[in-house]
Amino acid sequence: MEAKAYDLEKQQVLLTNNDHVNNLFNKHFSIVNNECYTLPEPTTMFKDCPWTIDELQEIKNELNATKNCLNNYDIDQWQLHTRERNSAQKVIMQLRTHIQPELLTQAWCKFYEIVSSFPLIPVDYIRANDTYFRSIHLCEAPGAFITSLNHWLKTNVPDIKWDWLAMTLNPYYEGNSASIMIDDDRFIRHTLDHWFFGEDNTGNLLNLKNLNKLVELSESHCNIFLITADGSVDCTDVPAEQENVLLHLHFCETVAALQLLSTGGSFLLKIFTIFECNTVCLIYLLSCCFTNVSITKPATSKEGNSEMYVVCTNFKGPTFISPYLEKLREHYEYGPKQAIFNKCDIPCTFMERIILCSEFFKFRQCLVIANNIISFNSDNSEMLQNIKQIQCMVADRYIKMYNIKKLEIGQIIGNAIISSNYISTNQHKKSLQGSYNERCEKQHLAPIGRIESFCNDFNKIEIHVSSDEIINYNFTEFPEKLQIRSGKVFHKIGSSKFCNRIALKIKNGVDDILIKMNFKIQFPSLESIEKVKNEMLCEPRHEVLIFQYTDIYDSHKIITEIYNTLQKLDIGATLVLFGYSLLTHLSIELLYLISYAFKSLKVTVCDDIGLKITLYHYNYNLKVLQFLSEINAASLEAQKQEKAILEIISSSAFYEGCNLCFSAEHLNHWILKTYFNYILHTLKKDTN
């Protein structure tokens, strides 16, 4: 690889800065340009075993060999290095300074590039028919494709009337894993009426019932001329198989788009590589359904990764795809296990285009990786100066090429001001430490060694509360009404807006190891609870309600326990909660709600039991009891439908009125700290 990297370096030196910038903005490859490919009969689909193309597998092996050179690099150091060398690094800075777009992210930049470079919007047709233009955005969080499209429409075709709908994994559904979801809701919270989270409120596009509900919802909205699909999952631990990991998602995004799109519309799909059988088949399917299909890697896409976009324009229409939808939908929920098409049904000319396309993007990606390796191991100041100059040239070219202008006042979609108190665990996005090989080695440690390794990682996260700290809460905004949402039952908390993302991932990793060890932990321990209860015997009129942080999550049980306790509580009594989780919207919203039936709420940080939550002087608030009765009834009804209560208060009322939600992250961090300490203590005691 070193010799190869040296050769690549020599090629790179031959490029002028201007050539480098030109190449960056010309990573496009046309797959179909008015050629007429034919779909085989639906009855022949999904019959063949997955097949391979030797040339594509060779290209895949070459790319993986280059990527394998990164296995010993510390991921934090490597990501810092590649960020500094990113040719498009200054684009966002320039846009933020001069244009100030709404929800400016890298995704905003990528979409603006694509919509400015390809005829994604059939403007002439929309104008000629004086019709409304509608778009649907799949796997869209946090919403930057939408704000980017709005910016392009307002500054290029302001006469066109536009409406939109988006579907994404629900950032308020704690059953979703953080590794597959973006939980940034800055934009979502202010545009909730435009977001659809499916029949089960998860936002999971891979559920056929959710697709059916989306289709039903969209039937009254004709003229859907654009569908975007920007889905991905974290494949850092399986870098060589990113394409296979994402195949099911890409299949569902494609089937959804083909079922929703109007004749003449466009589809934009994010993919990564085209090496495997069914990715080739998906591209062939799209090439038969659209007049023009191109693959592009925007200049603002990270140069060293495999990300690229399939741009499909001029859809042949529902009538064309209708005979195939039933067959495609049969494989929707579980993904295609067989080849979508027989190998012999795909023309050789198409295969040749795919091979050329894969080589085109592989070569450029390998060049970037090799160059980054060379510069990582070099202190050449001239090389650094060179990249700084390129970054300025790229930013200038980007703004001039796409003629980006500022929006006028009132042209943004969401709220102009986003609260600085906004809760987002995205600030803790980095969760991997060390090199890829070091992380693989940790997987082979003995169970206790892996738990200790997890705990060491946890201890690197800064904590903002200390033992015996007391926090008093006073809530002033009592919610005027409930907004009860139900959805799919979950028993494991995969994500939380009230917990550091890394910390929760570590907690779930530790729990998985304990399950494999068949080692049952109760926390708080029975001994700790008994000790605290005995201390409280001298406290008159105290009612104790005990939960377990280690119990499987059960929304109905939490609601029932709280409801039953308040029903029989004496006026003037104090309620003390132990082991009460603050990881979900429901648990914090319930605490927020019942606090209005008490004089005050105090949270005490404890060494042995995590938190002690004390609600002083019960005052019998009829409105609170009525709300609890309504919530309990809704929970009983949800149980009958095999669903669970997810939220009980609107997001706006909750975040504006409940200051507990802004400190819950630190309190949960403390709970996890005491939990891990207890686990290590118990394991060591049992092994001695």
XYZ file of C-alpha atoms in Angstrom, residues 114-506:
393
model
C -27.804 18.632 -6.615
C -30.990 20.653 -7.160
C -28.884 23.328 -8.893
C -27.098 20.789 -11.118
C -29.945 18.478 -12.183
C -33.566 19.117 -13.291
C -35.036 17.654 -10.087
C -38.072 19.944 -10.234
C -40.166 19.763 -13.468
C -40.632 23.536 -13.433
C -42.071 23.882 -16.963
C -44.737 21.222 -16.362
C -45.742 22.749 -13.018
C -46.049 26.218 -14.562
C -47.876 25.003 -17.666
C -50.485 23.203 -15.568
C -50.640 25.917 -12.909
C -50.412 23.167 -10.328
C -49.172 22.780 -6.778
C -45.786 21.101 -6.415
C -45.456 18.617 -3.565
C -42.411 16.786 -2.266
C -41.949 13.890 0.153
C -38.731 13.482 2.116
C -37.852 10.039 3.502
C -35.305 9.438 6.283
C -35.060 13.212 6.443
C -34.028 14.267 9.980
C -33.038 16.873 10.887
C -34.706 18.477 7.826
C -31.924 20.202 5.910
C -33.009 18.863 2.483
C -36.357 20.594 3.098
C -34.875 23.947 4.119
C -32.395 23.743 1.230
C -35.198 23.043 -1.253
C -37.205 25.934 0.189
C -34.191 28.232 -0.256
C -33.723 27.129 -3.882
C -37.424 27.524 -4.720
C -37.752 30.952 -3.089
C -34.660 32.340 -4.838
C -35.045 30.642 -8.248
C -38.745 29.967 -8.926
C -40.665 32.046 -6.350
C -43.909 31.767 -8.352
C -44.179 28.005 -7.769
C -46.498 26.931 -4.948
C -45.018 24.155 -2.828
C -46.009 21.872 0.031
C -44.099 19.041 1.672
C -44.323 15.988 3.916
C -41.446 14.214 5.649
C -40.964 10.844 7.307
C -38.062 9.966 9.555
C -37.284 7.909 12.637
C -39.183 9.587 15.465
C -36.706 11.463 17.706
C -39.273 11.290 20.531
C -39.645 7.492 20.370
C -37.096 6.051 22.796
C -37.376 2.531 21.356
C -35.337 3.653 18.319
C -31.618 2.953 18.554
C -29.409 6.051 18.568
C -27.048 4.341 16.102
C -29.679 4.472 13.331
C -31.337 7.785 14.162
C -30.601 11.508 14.095
C -32.365 12.976 17.124
C -31.865 16.665 16.275
C -35.397 18.107 16.448
C -34.665 21.847 16.178
C -36.600 22.056 12.916
C -38.987 19.138 13.480
C -40.388 20.608 16.686
C -41.559 23.761 14.881
C -42.973 21.957 11.820
C -44.553 18.851 13.394
C -47.688 19.079 11.233
C -45.535 18.217 8.210
C -43.894 15.156 9.790
C -45.295 11.625 9.647
C -44.011 8.948 12.033
C -46.072 6.045 10.787
C -48.923 3.972 12.103
C -46.786 2.862 15.074
C -45.191 6.284 15.767
C -41.658 4.916 15.328
C -41.065 6.592 11.968
C -39.658 3.278 10.716
C -39.954 3.187 6.914
C -39.072 -0.536 6.889
C -42.501 -1.345 8.359
C -44.993 -2.073 5.547
C -47.940 -0.786 7.619
C -46.141 2.542 7.937
C -45.635 2.684 4.165
C -49.314 1.876 3.602
C -50.303 4.686 5.953
C -47.935 7.075 4.151
C -49.455 6.121 0.779
C -52.951 6.601 2.202
C -51.970 9.989 3.607
C -50.474 11.031 0.260
C -53.388 9.948 -1.931
C -55.157 13.255 -1.373
C -51.930 15.039 -2.316
C -51.406 14.499 -6.031
C -48.585 16.163 -7.972
C -45.798 14.616 -5.906
C -42.931 15.586 -8.174
C -39.966 15.013 -5.871
C -39.056 12.313 -3.380
C -35.753 12.336 -1.532
C -34.313 9.470 0.525
C -31.255 10.315 2.605
C -31.214 7.301 4.933
C -28.134 5.722 6.446
C -26.958 3.869 9.551
C -23.652 3.881 11.395
C -21.404 1.299 9.692
C -18.149 2.332 11.383
C -17.722 -1.119 12.904
C -18.376 -2.922 9.582
C -16.717 -0.597 7.037
C -16.188 -3.340 4.445
C -19.883 -4.293 4.278
C -21.630 -0.920 4.296
C -23.502 -1.695 1.090
C -24.936 -4.997 2.352
C -25.922 -3.476 5.706
C -27.885 -0.720 3.960
C -29.464 -2.785 1.180
C -32.809 -3.329 2.934
C -33.165 0.390 3.682
C -32.351 1.368 0.093
C -34.814 -1.233 -1.207
C -37.616 0.172 0.981
C -36.794 3.782 0.069
C -36.942 2.862 -3.622
C -40.214 0.907 -3.394
C -41.793 3.737 -1.380
C -40.723 6.318 -3.963
C -42.029 4.281 -6.900
C -45.399 3.900 -5.163
C -45.735 7.606 -4.292
C -44.259 9.531 -7.219
C -46.298 11.243 -9.949
C -45.533 10.919 -13.661
C -42.625 13.179 -14.623
C -41.349 13.363 -11.044
C -37.835 12.890 -9.661
C -36.259 10.624 -7.054
C -33.031 11.342 -5.168
C -31.521 8.349 -3.341
C -28.379 8.260 -1.215
C -26.293 5.110 -1.678
C -22.674 4.222 -0.980
C -21.222 1.705 -3.429
C -22.543 -0.424 -6.316
C -20.668 -3.697 -5.928
C -23.357 -6.185 -4.905
C -26.051 -7.955 -6.875
C -29.132 -6.236 -5.471
C -27.690 -2.727 -5.552
C -27.046 -3.288 -9.257
C -30.633 -4.564 -9.539
C -32.033 -1.495 -7.759
C -30.143 0.833 -10.098
C -31.434 -1.198 -13.055
C -34.997 -0.950 -11.726
C -34.635 2.827 -11.486
C -33.025 2.978 -14.924
C -36.109 1.320 -16.398
C -38.542 3.575 -14.499
C -36.905 6.954 -15.226
C -35.765 8.578 -18.459
C -32.521 9.861 -16.943
C -30.413 8.363 -14.148
C -27.072 9.728 -12.962
C -24.780 9.060 -10.015
C -23.228 12.109 -8.388
C -20.992 12.874 -5.446
C -21.478 16.531 -4.467
C -18.394 18.639 -3.838
C -19.636 19.169 -0.274
C -19.868 15.421 0.400
C -16.898 14.164 2.441
C -14.303 13.234 -0.151
C -12.926 10.145 1.583
C -16.201 8.285 2.078
C -18.300 6.251 -0.363
C -21.412 8.432 -0.192
C -23.039 9.277 -3.508
C -26.518 10.065 -4.805
C -28.634 8.444 -7.503
C -30.440 11.244 -9.357
C -33.503 9.944 -11.224
C -35.580 12.343 -13.336
C -38.742 12.074 -15.480
C -40.570 9.134 -13.865
C -42.525 7.031 -16.372
C -45.496 6.946 -14.020
C -47.713 4.785 -11.782
C -49.115 2.899 -14.772
C -45.608 1.792 -15.767
C -44.606 0.495 -12.318
C -48.019 -0.812 -11.218
C -47.534 -4.433 -12.470
C -44.370 -4.720 -10.339
C -45.462 -3.149 -7.052
C -47.164 -6.226 -5.604
C -44.047 -8.344 -6.190
C -41.767 -5.655 -4.724
C -44.011 -5.214 -1.678
C -43.841 -8.961 -0.928
C -40.177 -8.473 -0.008
C -40.579 -5.093 1.686
C -40.536 -6.000 5.383
C -37.574 -8.388 5.359
C -35.636 -7.197 2.338
C -34.759 -9.240 -0.752
C -33.025 -12.542 0.062
C -32.857 -13.585 -3.589
C -31.607 -11.536 -6.524
C -34.264 -8.998 -7.545
C -33.549 -9.793 -11.214
C -31.885 -12.733 -12.899
C -28.398 -11.876 -14.065
C -29.317 -12.689 -17.667
C -32.185 -10.157 -17.586
C -29.803 -7.218 -17.162
C -28.191 -6.090 -20.454
C -24.408 -6.246 -20.796
C -24.319 -2.574 -21.831
C -25.904 -1.637 -18.501
C -23.452 -3.812 -16.554
C -20.575 -2.117 -18.352
C -21.865 1.318 -17.296
C -22.093 0.169 -13.668
C -18.539 -1.209 -13.727
C -17.205 2.038 -15.221
C -19.184 4.051 -12.682
C -17.865 2.018 -9.733
C -14.294 2.347 -10.970
C -14.793 6.104 -11.486
C -15.818 6.725 -7.869
C -13.513 4.088 -6.335
C -10.448 5.649 -7.951
C -11.289 9.107 -6.622
C -12.027 7.833 -3.124
C -8.793 5.833 -2.940
C -6.872 8.877 -4.149
C -8.274 10.988 -1.308
C -7.635 8.322 1.356
C -4.064 7.761 0.196
C -3.409 11.494 0.099
C -4.815 11.886 3.612
C -2.532 9.099 4.863
C 0.486 10.792 3.307
C -0.382 14.168 4.817
C -1.195 12.608 8.231
C 2.351 11.290 8.427
C 3.895 14.511 7.111
C 4.541 17.951 8.566
C 4.884 19.561 5.144
C 3.731 23.172 5.638
C 3.475 23.707 1.863
C 0.943 20.853 1.660
C -1.158 22.491 4.387
C -0.968 25.888 2.701
C -2.058 24.285 -0.542
C -5.201 22.755 0.961
C -6.106 26.066 2.633
C -5.964 27.761 -0.763
C -8.114 25.017 -2.311
C -10.687 25.397 0.492
C -11.065 29.105 -0.260
C -11.369 28.413 -4.001
C -14.047 25.746 -3.422
C -16.130 28.021 -1.172
C -15.975 30.869 -3.701
C -16.785 28.542 -6.603
C -19.732 27.008 -4.715
C -21.479 30.318 -3.987
C -20.850 31.730 -7.482
C -21.646 28.555 -9.427
C -25.012 28.062 -7.747
C -25.784 31.786 -7.512
C -26.838 31.510 -3.866
C -28.735 34.524 -2.518
C -30.132 35.426 0.882
C -33.775 34.753 1.619
C -36.019 37.691 2.305
C -37.592 38.123 5.736
C -40.470 35.696 6.253
C -39.341 33.172 3.637
C -37.984 30.519 6.007
C -40.178 27.548 6.979
C -39.715 27.118 10.732
C -39.291 29.547 13.603
C -36.701 32.268 13.171
C -35.373 31.823 16.698
C -34.399 28.415 18.072
C -34.078 28.266 21.850
C -30.531 28.093 23.174
C -31.890 25.598 25.707
C -32.510 23.164 22.864
C -31.845 19.592 23.973
C -29.820 17.524 21.561
C -27.573 14.605 22.223
C -25.948 15.338 18.856
C -23.408 17.394 20.774
C -22.222 14.009 22.066
C -22.239 12.379 18.670
C -18.750 10.873 18.831
C -18.970 7.505 20.525
C -16.022 5.560 19.163
C -12.571 5.663 20.670
C -9.215 4.312 19.534
C -8.553 2.609 16.221
C -10.763 0.098 14.420
C -8.360 -2.727 15.322
C -8.346 -1.684 18.993
C -12.146 -1.713 19.051
C -12.149 -5.184 17.469
C -9.704 -6.428 20.116
C -12.054 -5.245 22.884
C -14.746 -7.524 21.480
C -12.557 -10.534 22.350
C -12.052 -9.611 26.010
C -13.645 -11.740 28.733
C -17.085 -10.411 29.789
C -15.839 -8.690 32.947
C -12.949 -7.188 30.965
C -15.395 -5.800 28.400
C -17.549 -4.297 31.159
C -14.460 -2.674 32.714
C -13.507 -1.325 29.282
C -17.013 0.137 28.858
C -16.813 1.727 32.311
C -13.410 3.242 31.504
C -14.939 4.823 28.396
C -17.857 6.104 30.494
C -15.515 7.719 33.030
C -14.013 9.869 30.262
C -17.336 11.710 29.945
C -17.531 14.831 32.081
C -20.162 14.776 34.827
C -21.898 17.913 36.101
C -23.502 16.812 39.384
C -21.966 15.556 42.616
C -22.942 13.350 45.536
C -25.482 14.793 48.005
C -26.318 17.649 45.642
C -29.916 18.830 46.030
C -31.876 20.380 43.147
C -35.207 22.112 43.720
C -37.707 22.522 40.893
C -40.575 24.968 40.579
C -42.844 24.599 37.559
C -45.012 27.566 36.627
C -46.673 26.522 33.353
C -49.307 23.871 34.027
C -50.332 22.240 30.704
C -53.835 23.298 29.684
C -54.573 19.978 28.002
C -53.075 16.580 27.379
C -51.711 15.406 24.037
C -51.505 11.644 24.443
C -49.516 9.750 21.809
C -49.317 5.973 21.628
C -47.126 3.736 19.513
C -45.163 0.523 19.288
C -44.359 -1.119 22.628
C -40.673 -1.137 23.584
C -38.888 -2.503 26.643
C -35.328 -1.341 25.978
C -34.465 2.341 25.782
C -32.349 2.728 22.653
C -32.208 6.532 22.611
C -33.049 9.400 24.912
C -33.054 13.148 24.539
C -32.300 13.273 28.267
C -29.068 11.276 28.300
C -25.610 11.548 26.809
C -25.694 9.356 23.708
C -22.363 7.670 24.448
C -23.361 6.988 28.052
C -26.620 5.318 27.004
C -24.844 3.246 24.364
C -22.369 2.079 27.019
